Structure formats: C-alpha cells, structure tokens
C-alpha cells in the first residue's frame, strides 16, 4: 500500500525549533512575550502592512475586525459566497446577517460589478451594509481596486479575508493590506502555519491597539481587574509566534514550491479534454495555495466526484472546491446576489494535493491517477462505438 498523499500539510524549515527553544529557555510560555512582538513586526515587513496583532486564529481575527468596525445585531454584512464558513461565521457571532455576493470567472473571487449593483440597491433602500468581507481565494487576490472604490463611494468599510493569500500580490502589493482591516490565517493547512494562529492588520494604529485590547479580555488600565467592555481570549501564544517567525523566513520558498506544483499539474493535465485550471488573473501573482481545476464531465468522460473517488482509492486526498455559503444549510435564509458562478465552480471544481513538501513522485501519482480515469472512460467509449 502506498503512502497517503494529503491536500496540504505543515512544512517546517530548520528555523522554527530554534525560536521555540528560545521561548522555553526564557520561560515565555504565555500569550505574551518577545516572539509575539517580533512576529508582528516581521509580518508587517513581509506584507507591507502598517500594524499587526497576532491572534489565536484567522476566525478570531475576522471576529475582532467586525467588532472594531461596530457590526451589531440587525446589521447586514456583505460577504463572498465562494469561501470557507469561517469567513461568515463571525458575522453571525455579532448577531448580524451575511448577504452573499457571487464570484467572477477570471479570479473566482467576488465580482466587482455585482458588488456595485448590490450596494446601489441597498443604498436605494437606505440600508447599506455595515461592512464588506472580501475573500482572496486559494492564493489568488480578488480584483481589489474596483471593489475598494465602490466601498469608498458608499462609505462602507472593507475587511479583507486573506487567510489563503499570504505571499500573493495584487498590482505588486499584498492582498490584505488594502482595506480598513485585513486578516490572515496560520492554520495547519495554510501556506505557512503556527499549528493554529492568525493575524489582524491595519494601517490605523488605534484599530490594531484596540484589537490587542479586545483579544486580551478588554482589561482597562488599573491595578485591579477592571472591565468596561466585553473582551475575548484571542491572543497568540509566544511559543507559536516563534514557529511563525521561522515560517515567515521561508514564505517565498513555500510560494515557489506551490507554484511549481501548479506548473507540473498544468503541463501534464492541461491538454486533457474537459480539464481547465483556475485562471491566474492578470492583476497579480497567485501563490497557488491549492491547485484547483474544473472538470467538464461530457468532455472528460467522468465527473468531479468520480475523479475524486478514484484518487481516494489510491490514498490521494483531493477536495471539491468550497461549497458556496448561500447553499449551505446554515445560511439557507441569507440573501445572495447572483450565485450561479460559485455553484458551477463547486459542481465541477476539484482541489489537488498542493503542499510545498510534495515530492515529484507524489505529483506523478496524482497525475497518473487522473489520467487513468480519463483513459478508462476512453476505453469504454471505444467499446461502445
Ligand atoms: C482558513 C480560513 C479561515 C479561518 O482561519 P482559521 O485560522 O482556521 O480560523 C478564514 N477564511 C478562509 C478563506 C480560510 O481559508
């Protein structure tokens, strides 16, 4: 039996343990300490963000962002529909209502024209959303400029969910650093990881200071424990920040390795009938965090699920593209502008094993697995003709 090949696994360098050891040697085993401060500063250097607060997860960072913007019960928040549930869950934590926006085909991210239509419509109704949460999917930036322009026109703050897009660019800059607040994730499956963790960034120092305050139980400055606001326990551990410092130093290598995976898959499979890879939009450089493709069952001879199951039978993990949030049972009551593009990408889209630690043999096994599904269907067609 061959080894399992997983979708995206942690990939440590030889630097992280040294930072972790420093934390042990100095006894900074706490959600406070020098690695946290250094991780935040180094993260700003790498992304060009103004200020950063390290937190326990990307989800926590989104929750803090919504709190900082003042999202409350009864508010609406616009949100990309093609994404992981963690993007929208914190909207509900705040008692607000997500309203979803469909993707475009060039980036698979929020369609700027649809956002404009939605904001125009809500403006006419006199009920603008409290915020827009924009996702940068699978390592590719959304088309930020027109989206930001529309948000600014209507005075609606933009939160960027760049959990999957650390290391990508949009017109030379990091997605996540354009809106009022940006967030990143260091979960175990992301391009770099601290096992679990996240970052909130903003160019407004008061916002980031307030994020740190809320993330550490909202303690007022007083010798005793004094609280005037409800806070959270959302700060990152100093030990994990040490892992993050080591990982940041190899971010560029990790991006290069994932882009290389994509190139190998695309050159081996791109000519098969019915296979199309996720396009790279001209406005930026994607990290190819996950290599995604769509399968047209008519042309290919097998559908996405048949391919996924054939790979699974060979111990190869692949996953359907995110199921859009507007068709998730938990968000069934929520409104969605458009939706057909995201539904189509979900119906036909597959994410291939994409870790920066995959070997050439691993990639060959995945490629052979997909080719053999196609070859089998060809044989069957021949038999019947
Ligand atoms: C992973 C992810 C998150 C959540 O990050 P966690 O650190 O796992 O909480 C949010 N949004 C997107 C798009 C993600 O992929």
Tab-separated table of C-alpha atoms and ligand atoms in Angstrom:
chain	number	residue	atom	x	y	z
A	1	UNK	CA	0.000	0.000	0.000
A	2	UNK	CA	1.444	3.383	-0.977
A	3	UNK	CA	1.643	6.352	1.388
A	4	UNK	CA	-1.316	8.675	1.602
A	5	UNK	CA	-0.900	11.980	-0.239
A	6	UNK	CA	-2.736	14.748	1.602
A	7	UNK	CA	-4.132	18.026	0.370
A	8	UNK	CA	-1.890	20.458	2.239
A	9	UNK	CA	0.268	19.608	5.241
A	10	UNK	CA	2.566	21.635	7.531
A	11	UNK	CA	6.082	22.165	6.218
A	12	UNK	CA	8.624	23.251	8.817
A	13	UNK	CA	12.081	24.592	7.983
A	14	UNK	CA	15.152	24.242	10.214
A	15	UNK	CA	14.474	27.623	11.896
A	16	UNK	CA	11.276	27.153	13.926
A	17	UNK	CA	12.678	24.887	16.657
A	18	UNK	CA	15.381	27.425	17.492
A	19	UNK	CA	12.751	30.106	18.132
A	20	UNK	CA	10.628	27.663	20.145
A	21	UNK	CA	13.679	26.734	22.200
A	22	UNK	CA	14.314	30.432	22.923
A	23	UNK	CA	10.771	30.691	24.273
A	24	UNK	CA	11.426	27.700	26.556
A	25	UNK	CA	14.853	28.965	27.665
A	26	UNK	CA	13.393	32.337	28.667
A	27	UNK	CA	10.155	30.856	30.042
A	28	UNK	CA	7.928	32.989	27.812
A	29	UNK	CA	5.315	30.228	27.605
A	30	UNK	CA	2.345	32.592	27.529
A	31	UNK	CA	0.126	34.607	25.215
A	32	UNK	CA	2.603	37.451	25.701
A	33	UNK	CA	6.338	37.682	25.010
A	34	UNK	CA	9.094	38.862	22.671
A	35	UNK	CA	8.294	36.442	19.808
A	36	UNK	CA	4.802	37.899	19.505
A	37	UNK	CA	6.122	41.449	19.138
A	38	UNK	CA	8.819	40.330	16.685
A	39	UNK	CA	6.374	38.193	14.674
A	40	UNK	CA	4.037	41.179	14.303
A	41	UNK	CA	6.882	43.460	13.170
A	42	UNK	CA	8.325	40.917	10.764
A	43	UNK	CA	4.862	40.218	9.371
A	44	UNK	CA	4.470	43.940	8.623
A	45	UNK	CA	7.829	43.940	6.837
A	46	UNK	CA	6.862	40.949	4.700
A	47	UNK	CA	3.360	42.150	3.765
A	48	UNK	CA	3.817	45.911	3.862
A	49	UNK	CA	1.017	46.185	6.425
A	50	UNK	CA	1.169	49.205	8.731
A	51	UNK	CA	0.420	47.457	12.017
A	52	UNK	CA	-0.371	43.875	13.033
A	53	UNK	CA	-1.830	41.969	16.002
A	54	UNK	CA	-1.121	38.242	16.318
A	55	UNK	CA	-4.176	36.246	17.410
A	56	UNK	CA	-5.233	32.654	18.016
A	57	UNK	CA	-6.860	32.064	14.610
A	58	UNK	CA	-7.958	33.673	11.383
A	59	UNK	CA	-11.544	33.290	12.556
A	60	UNK	CA	-10.738	35.246	15.736
A	61	UNK	CA	-9.160	37.970	13.572
A	62	UNK	CA	-12.343	38.263	11.450
A	63	UNK	CA	-14.449	38.414	14.617
A	64	UNK	CA	-12.266	41.197	16.034
A	65	UNK	CA	-12.394	43.072	12.719
A	66	UNK	CA	-16.202	43.057	12.778
A	67	UNK	CA	-16.228	44.191	16.431
A	68	UNK	CA	-13.780	47.013	15.660
A	69	UNK	CA	-15.984	48.241	12.820
A	70	UNK	CA	-19.004	48.145	15.112
A	71	UNK	CA	-21.030	45.391	13.446
A	72	UNK	CA	-24.034	44.700	15.671
A	73	UNK	CA	-27.267	42.780	15.936
A	74	UNK	CA	-29.537	43.501	12.980
A	75	UNK	CA	-26.781	44.799	10.698
A	76	UNK	CA	-26.077	43.334	7.295
A	77	UNK	CA	-22.559	42.429	6.157
A	78	UNK	CA	-21.764	41.654	2.515
A	79	UNK	CA	-19.502	38.625	2.055
A	80	UNK	CA	-18.051	36.494	-0.756
A	81	UNK	CA	-20.148	33.345	-1.154
A	82	UNK	CA	-17.400	31.074	-2.516
A	83	UNK	CA	-15.371	30.544	0.655
A	84	UNK	CA	-14.931	28.588	3.854
A	85	UNK	CA	-17.631	29.022	6.520
A	86	UNK	CA	-15.076	30.684	8.836
A	87	UNK	CA	-15.344	33.840	6.700
A	88	UNK	CA	-19.024	34.322	7.543
A	89	UNK	CA	-19.452	32.655	10.949
A	90	UNK	CA	-18.177	35.694	12.899
A	91	UNK	CA	-20.807	37.860	11.168
A	92	UNK	CA	-23.365	35.661	12.920
A	93	UNK	CA	-21.396	35.750	16.224
A	94	UNK	CA	-22.110	39.505	16.138
A	95	UNK	CA	-25.819	38.897	15.577
A	96	UNK	CA	-25.573	40.389	12.083
A	97	UNK	CA	-26.804	38.909	8.806
A	98	UNK	CA	-24.496	37.859	5.957
A	99	UNK	CA	-25.577	38.808	2.432
A	100	UNK	CA	-23.576	36.891	-0.138
A	101	UNK	CA	-22.018	38.053	-3.411
A	102	UNK	CA	-21.128	35.724	-6.285
A	103	UNK	CA	-17.712	35.249	-7.902
A	104	UNK	CA	-16.436	36.210	-11.319
A	105	UNK	CA	-14.766	33.701	-13.640
A	106	UNK	CA	-11.446	35.498	-14.027
A	107	UNK	CA	-10.383	35.310	-10.383
A	108	UNK	CA	-13.062	33.047	-8.808
A	109	UNK	CA	-13.387	35.884	-6.280
A	110	UNK	CA	-16.085	38.492	-5.599
A	111	UNK	CA	-17.476	40.005	-8.800
A	112	UNK	CA	-16.875	43.791	-8.547
A	113	UNK	CA	-19.843	44.612	-10.816
A	114	UNK	CA	-22.198	42.522	-8.708
A	115	UNK	CA	-20.954	44.224	-5.544
A	116	UNK	CA	-21.639	47.615	-7.135
A	117	UNK	CA	-25.181	46.522	-8.068
A	118	UNK	CA	-25.800	45.196	-4.575
A	119	UNK	CA	-24.564	48.378	-2.899
A	120	UNK	CA	-26.613	50.549	-5.287
A	121	UNK	CA	-29.695	48.519	-4.437
A	122	UNK	CA	-29.134	48.720	-0.690
A	123	UNK	CA	-28.383	52.442	-0.971
A	124	UNK	CA	-31.742	52.973	-2.711
A	125	UNK	CA	-33.398	51.106	0.157
A	126	UNK	CA	-31.493	53.281	2.634
A	127	UNK	CA	-29.971	50.196	4.252
A	128	UNK	CA	-26.275	49.968	3.464
A	129	UNK	CA	-24.323	47.043	4.968
A	130	UNK	CA	-22.030	47.738	7.916
A	131	UNK	CA	-19.035	46.145	6.142
A	132	UNK	CA	-17.933	44.128	3.124
A	133	UNK	CA	-15.853	40.978	3.753
A	134	UNK	CA	-13.793	40.201	0.657
A	135	UNK	CA	-12.085	36.811	0.316
A	136	UNK	CA	-8.884	36.136	-1.648
A	137	UNK	CA	-9.422	32.507	-2.572
A	138	UNK	CA	-6.911	29.684	-2.981
A	139	UNK	CA	-3.941	32.056	-3.002
A	140	UNK	CA	-5.334	34.472	-5.586
A	141	UNK	CA	-6.198	38.086	-4.914
A	142	UNK	CA	-9.621	39.412	-5.774
A	143	UNK	CA	-9.793	42.478	-8.048
A	144	UNK	CA	-9.382	44.843	-5.101
A	145	UNK	CA	-9.282	48.298	-6.746
A	146	UNK	CA	-12.813	48.471	-8.191
A	147	UNK	CA	-14.169	46.815	-5.042
A	148	UNK	CA	-12.442	49.312	-2.759
A	149	UNK	CA	-13.556	52.197	-4.959
A	150	UNK	CA	-17.209	51.125	-4.686
A	151	UNK	CA	-16.902	50.607	-0.935
A	152	UNK	CA	-15.367	54.065	-0.527
A	153	UNK	CA	-18.065	55.632	-2.679
A	154	UNK	CA	-20.739	54.293	-0.315
A	155	UNK	CA	-18.651	54.739	2.847
A	156	UNK	CA	-18.727	51.011	3.668
A	157	UNK	CA	-15.510	49.659	5.271
A	158	UNK	CA	-13.729	46.784	3.552
A	159	UNK	CA	-12.413	43.786	5.521
A	160	UNK	CA	-10.086	41.532	3.539
A	161	UNK	CA	-10.013	37.827	4.368
A	162	UNK	CA	-6.527	36.962	3.084
A	163	UNK	CA	-6.366	33.718	5.104
A	164	UNK	CA	-5.464	31.786	1.937
A	165	UNK	CA	-3.471	34.504	0.187
A	166	UNK	CA	-0.365	35.263	2.235
A	167	UNK	CA	2.503	35.640	-0.244
A	168	UNK	CA	0.280	36.637	-3.180
A	169	UNK	CA	0.329	40.051	-4.849
A	170	UNK	CA	-2.212	42.464	-6.278
A	171	UNK	CA	-0.515	45.060	-8.520
A	172	UNK	CA	2.695	44.406	-6.615
A	173	UNK	CA	1.247	44.694	-3.096
A	174	UNK	CA	-0.044	42.141	-0.591
A	175	UNK	CA	-3.773	41.418	-0.609
A	176	UNK	CA	-4.989	42.027	2.935
A	177	UNK	CA	-3.311	45.450	3.164
A	178	UNK	CA	-5.746	47.494	1.042
A	179	UNK	CA	-8.929	47.542	3.109
A	180	UNK	CA	-9.592	49.066	6.536
A	181	UNK	CA	-8.649	45.742	8.156
A	182	UNK	CA	-7.062	42.588	6.747
A	183	UNK	CA	-6.758	39.133	8.270
A	184	UNK	CA	-4.522	36.101	7.700
A	185	UNK	CA	-4.531	32.514	8.999
A	186	UNK	CA	-1.719	30.227	10.143
A	187	UNK	CA	-3.852	27.109	10.450
A	188	UNK	CA	-2.096	23.804	9.770
A	189	UNK	CA	-3.204	23.639	6.130
A	190	UNK	CA	-2.262	27.189	5.136
A	191	UNK	CA	0.839	28.251	3.196
A	192	UNK	CA	2.724	28.824	6.446
A	193	UNK	CA	1.495	27.649	9.812
A	194	UNK	CA	1.872	28.094	13.559
A	195	UNK	CA	-0.334	24.980	14.052
A	196	UNK	CA	-3.116	27.459	14.699
A	197	UNK	CA	-2.999	31.224	14.618
A	198	UNK	CA	-3.954	34.368	12.783
A	199	UNK	CA	-3.032	37.998	12.177
A	200	UNK	CA	-5.089	41.179	12.029
A	201	UNK	CA	-3.530	44.072	10.113
A	202	UNK	CA	-4.462	47.682	9.509
A	203	UNK	CA	-2.813	50.978	8.648
A	204	UNK	CA	-4.651	52.567	11.572
A	205	UNK	CA	-2.585	52.048	14.742
A	206	UNK	CA	-5.561	52.717	17.079
A	207	UNK	CA	-7.542	49.902	15.467
A	208	UNK	CA	-4.725	47.392	15.951
A	209	UNK	CA	-4.163	48.568	19.538
A	210	UNK	CA	-7.879	48.095	20.186
A	211	UNK	CA	-7.696	44.612	18.631
A	212	UNK	CA	-4.943	43.648	21.115
A	213	UNK	CA	-7.022	45.099	23.944
A	214	UNK	CA	-10.146	43.125	22.972
A	215	UNK	CA	-8.080	39.965	22.356
A	216	UNK	CA	-6.751	40.048	25.939
A	217	UNK	CA	-10.087	40.224	27.805
A	218	UNK	CA	-10.501	44.009	27.440
A	219	UNK	CA	-8.716	44.910	30.664
A	220	UNK	CA	-8.849	48.611	31.489
A	221	UNK	CA	-5.607	50.167	32.743
A	222	UNK	CA	-5.933	49.678	36.522
A	223	UNK	CA	-4.000	47.699	39.156
A	224	UNK	CA	-7.063	45.514	39.814
A	225	UNK	CA	-9.124	43.755	37.156
A	226	UNK	CA	-11.375	46.417	35.674
A	227	UNK	CA	-13.563	45.936	32.588
A	228	UNK	CA	-15.765	48.371	30.689
A	229	UNK	CA	-16.198	46.237	27.577
A	230	UNK	CA	-16.673	42.558	26.743
A	231	UNK	CA	-13.382	41.066	25.587
A	232	UNK	CA	-12.058	37.764	24.276
A	233	UNK	CA	-9.169	35.414	24.911
A	234	UNK	CA	-7.841	35.584	21.356
A	235	UNK	CA	-4.102	36.307	21.681
A	236	UNK	CA	-1.488	34.049	20.057
A	237	UNK	CA	0.930	32.098	22.261
A	238	UNK	CA	4.548	33.287	22.346
A	239	UNK	CA	5.624	29.691	21.584
A	240	UNK	CA	3.517	29.615	18.434
A	241	UNK	CA	4.695	33.085	17.419
A	242	UNK	CA	8.180	31.546	17.461
A	243	UNK	CA	7.054	28.950	14.929
A	244	UNK	CA	5.571	31.771	12.870
A	245	UNK	CA	8.888	33.674	12.835
A	246	UNK	CA	10.653	30.603	11.445
A	247	UNK	CA	7.927	30.042	8.847
A	248	UNK	CA	7.939	33.658	7.653
A	249	UNK	CA	11.594	33.255	6.697
A	250	UNK	CA	10.713	30.566	4.150
A	251	UNK	CA	7.470	32.068	2.841
A	252	UNK	CA	8.961	32.865	-0.581
A	253	UNK	CA	10.247	29.296	-0.949
A	254	UNK	CA	6.824	27.938	0.015
A	255	UNK	CA	5.138	30.108	-2.611
A	256	UNK	CA	7.654	28.975	-5.247
A	257	UNK	CA	7.087	25.303	-4.383
A	258	UNK	CA	3.297	25.618	-4.618
A	259	UNK	CA	3.523	27.476	-7.909
A	260	UNK	CA	5.817	24.733	-9.166
A	261	UNK	CA	3.214	22.085	-8.217
A	262	UNK	CA	0.702	24.011	-10.280
A	263	UNK	CA	3.039	24.222	-13.295
A	264	UNK	CA	3.673	20.475	-13.200
A	265	UNK	CA	-0.025	19.624	-12.913
A	266	UNK	CA	-0.991	22.109	-15.614
A	267	UNK	CA	1.590	20.927	-18.131
A	268	UNK	CA	0.720	17.261	-17.545
A	269	UNK	CA	-3.079	17.578	-17.439
A	270	UNK	CA	-3.925	20.889	-19.100
A	271	UNK	CA	-4.407	19.313	-22.527
A	272	UNK	CA	-6.886	16.647	-21.412
A	273	UNK	CA	-10.362	17.372	-22.804
A	274	UNK	CA	-12.692	18.978	-20.264
A	275	UNK	CA	-9.963	19.985	-17.811
A	276	UNK	CA	-9.478	23.661	-17.036
A	277	UNK	CA	-7.207	25.049	-14.352
A	278	UNK	CA	-8.119	28.003	-12.141
A	279	UNK	CA	-7.024	31.029	-14.162
A	280	UNK	CA	-4.436	33.461	-12.844
A	281	UNK	CA	-5.851	36.976	-13.085
A	282	UNK	CA	-3.555	39.468	-14.841
A	283	UNK	CA	-3.583	41.907	-11.932
A	284	UNK	CA	-1.430	39.836	-9.613
A	285	UNK	CA	0.662	36.821	-8.777
A	286	UNK	CA	-1.196	33.930	-7.120
A	287	UNK	CA	0.531	31.593	-4.657
A	288	UNK	CA	-1.439	28.566	-5.916
A	289	UNK	CA	-2.015	27.709	-2.254
A	290	UNK	CA	-4.182	24.971	-3.686
A	291	UNK	CA	-4.068	23.879	-7.325
A	292	UNK	CA	-7.703	23.872	-8.472
A	293	UNK	CA	-9.223	22.681	-11.710
A	294	UNK	CA	-12.662	22.178	-13.142
A	295	UNK	CA	-13.830	19.031	-14.905
A	296	UNK	CA	-16.449	19.118	-17.643
A	297	UNK	CA	-17.891	15.578	-17.386
A	298	UNK	CA	-19.122	15.494	-21.003
A	299	UNK	CA	-15.713	16.260	-22.449
A	300	UNK	CA	-13.609	14.439	-19.857
A	301	UNK	CA	-15.735	11.305	-19.619
A	302	UNK	CA	-16.012	11.348	-15.814
A	303	UNK	CA	-17.269	13.910	-13.362
A	304	UNK	CA	-15.540	15.606	-10.456
A	305	UNK	CA	-16.796	13.054	-7.908
A	306	UNK	CA	-15.665	10.073	-9.989
A	307	UNK	CA	-12.192	11.590	-10.227
A	308	UNK	CA	-12.124	12.400	-6.521
A	309	UNK	CA	-13.178	8.853	-5.573
A	310	UNK	CA	-10.672	7.284	-7.979
A	311	UNK	CA	-7.903	9.319	-6.333
A	312	UNK	CA	-9.187	8.456	-2.846
A	313	UNK	CA	-8.989	4.752	-3.753
A	314	UNK	CA	-5.280	5.331	-4.320
A	315	UNK	CA	-4.826	7.102	-0.988
A	316	UNK	CA	-4.768	10.515	-2.628
A	317	UNK	CA	-6.770	13.241	-0.936
A	318	UNK	CA	-8.486	15.803	-3.141
A	319	UNK	CA	-11.461	18.009	-2.262
A	320	UNK	CA	-14.332	19.671	-4.047
A	321	UNK	CA	-13.988	23.444	-4.381
A	322	UNK	CA	-15.664	25.255	-1.439
A	323	UNK	CA	-19.398	24.749	-1.327
A	324	UNK	CA	-20.811	28.281	-1.665
A	325	UNK	CA	-22.146	29.649	1.610
A	326	UNK	CA	-25.530	30.674	0.142
A	327	UNK	CA	-26.349	26.983	-0.438
A	328	UNK	CA	-25.093	25.818	2.972
A	329	UNK	CA	-27.987	24.693	5.179
A	330	UNK	CA	-26.883	27.018	7.980
A	331	UNK	CA	-27.037	30.098	5.689
A	332	UNK	CA	-30.088	28.986	3.669
A	333	UNK	CA	-32.121	32.016	4.797
A	334	UNK	CA	-29.478	34.502	3.663
A	335	UNK	CA	-29.814	36.569	0.517
A	336	UNK	CA	-27.306	36.171	-2.324
A	337	UNK	CA	-26.574	38.445	-5.278
A	338	UNK	CA	-26.018	36.062	-8.199
A	339	UNK	CA	-24.698	32.651	-7.178
A	340	UNK	CA	-24.624	30.628	-10.410
A	341	UNK	CA	-20.851	31.057	-10.954
A	342	UNK	CA	-19.934	29.832	-7.472
A	343	UNK	CA	-22.418	26.956	-7.776
A	344	UNK	CA	-20.876	25.934	-11.090
A	345	UNK	CA	-17.340	26.085	-9.674
A	346	UNK	CA	-18.499	23.928	-6.753
A	347	UNK	CA	-20.198	21.419	-9.061
A	348	UNK	CA	-17.128	20.931	-11.258
A	349	UNK	CA	-14.144	22.129	-9.208
A	350	UNK	CA	-11.542	19.935	-7.556
A	351	UNK	CA	-8.551	20.898	-5.370
A	352	UNK	CA	-5.487	18.694	-5.832
A	353	UNK	CA	-2.791	17.862	-3.283
A	354	UNK	CA	-0.770	21.079	-3.159
A	355	UNK	CA	1.633	21.030	-0.213
A	356	UNK	CA	5.045	22.678	-0.581
A	357	UNK	CA	6.525	19.386	0.678
A	358	UNK	CA	5.163	17.124	-2.084
A	359	UNK	CA	7.779	15.127	-3.985
A	360	UNK	CA	7.916	14.690	-7.757
A	361	UNK	CA	6.809	11.072	-7.192
A	362	UNK	CA	3.756	12.328	-5.291
A	363	UNK	CA	2.864	14.679	-8.130
A	364	UNK	CA	3.322	11.868	-10.664
A	365	UNK	CA	0.972	9.623	-8.702
A	366	UNK	CA	-1.737	12.290	-8.708
A	367	UNK	CA	-1.230	12.956	-12.419
A	368	UNK	CA	-1.312	9.240	-13.268
A	369	UNK	CA	-4.431	8.819	-11.136
A	370	UNK	CA	-6.309	11.496	-13.060
A	371	UNK	CA	-5.023	10.340	-16.453
A	372	UNK	CA	-6.089	6.763	-15.759
A	373	UNK	CA	-9.677	7.867	-15.046
A	374	UNK	CA	-9.673	9.588	-18.419
A	375	UNK	CA	-8.077	6.623	-20.212
A	376	UNK	CA	-10.622	4.216	-18.745
A	377	UNK	CA	-13.514	6.321	-19.966
A	378	UNK	CA	-11.875	6.411	-23.425
A	379	UNK	CA	-11.745	2.599	-23.492
A	380	UNK	CA	-15.387	2.362	-22.513
A	381	UNK	CA	-16.334	4.824	-25.248
A	382	UNK	CA	-14.344	2.781	-27.797
A	383	UNK	CA	-16.031	-0.447	-26.704
A	384	UNK	CA	-19.416	1.120	-27.231
A	385	UNK	CA	-18.622	2.676	-30.604
B	1	LIG	C1	-8.656	29.028	6.941
B	1	LIG	C2	-9.574	30.126	6.594
B	1	LIG	C3	-10.152	30.939	7.567
B	1	LIG	C4	-10.050	30.669	9.035
B	1	LIG	O1	-8.787	30.670	9.546
B	1	LIG	P1	-8.511	29.820	10.914
B	1	LIG	O2	-7.140	30.263	11.268
B	1	LIG	O3	-8.607	28.398	10.550
B	1	LIG	O4	-9.522	30.251	11.902
B	1	LIG	C5	-10.937	32.010	7.172
B	1	LIG	N1	-11.164	32.254	5.877
B	1	LIG	C6	-10.646	31.478	4.896
B	1	LIG	C7	-10.935	31.843	3.479
B	1	LIG	C8	-9.863	30.383	5.232
B	1	LIG	O5	-9.388	29.599	4.253
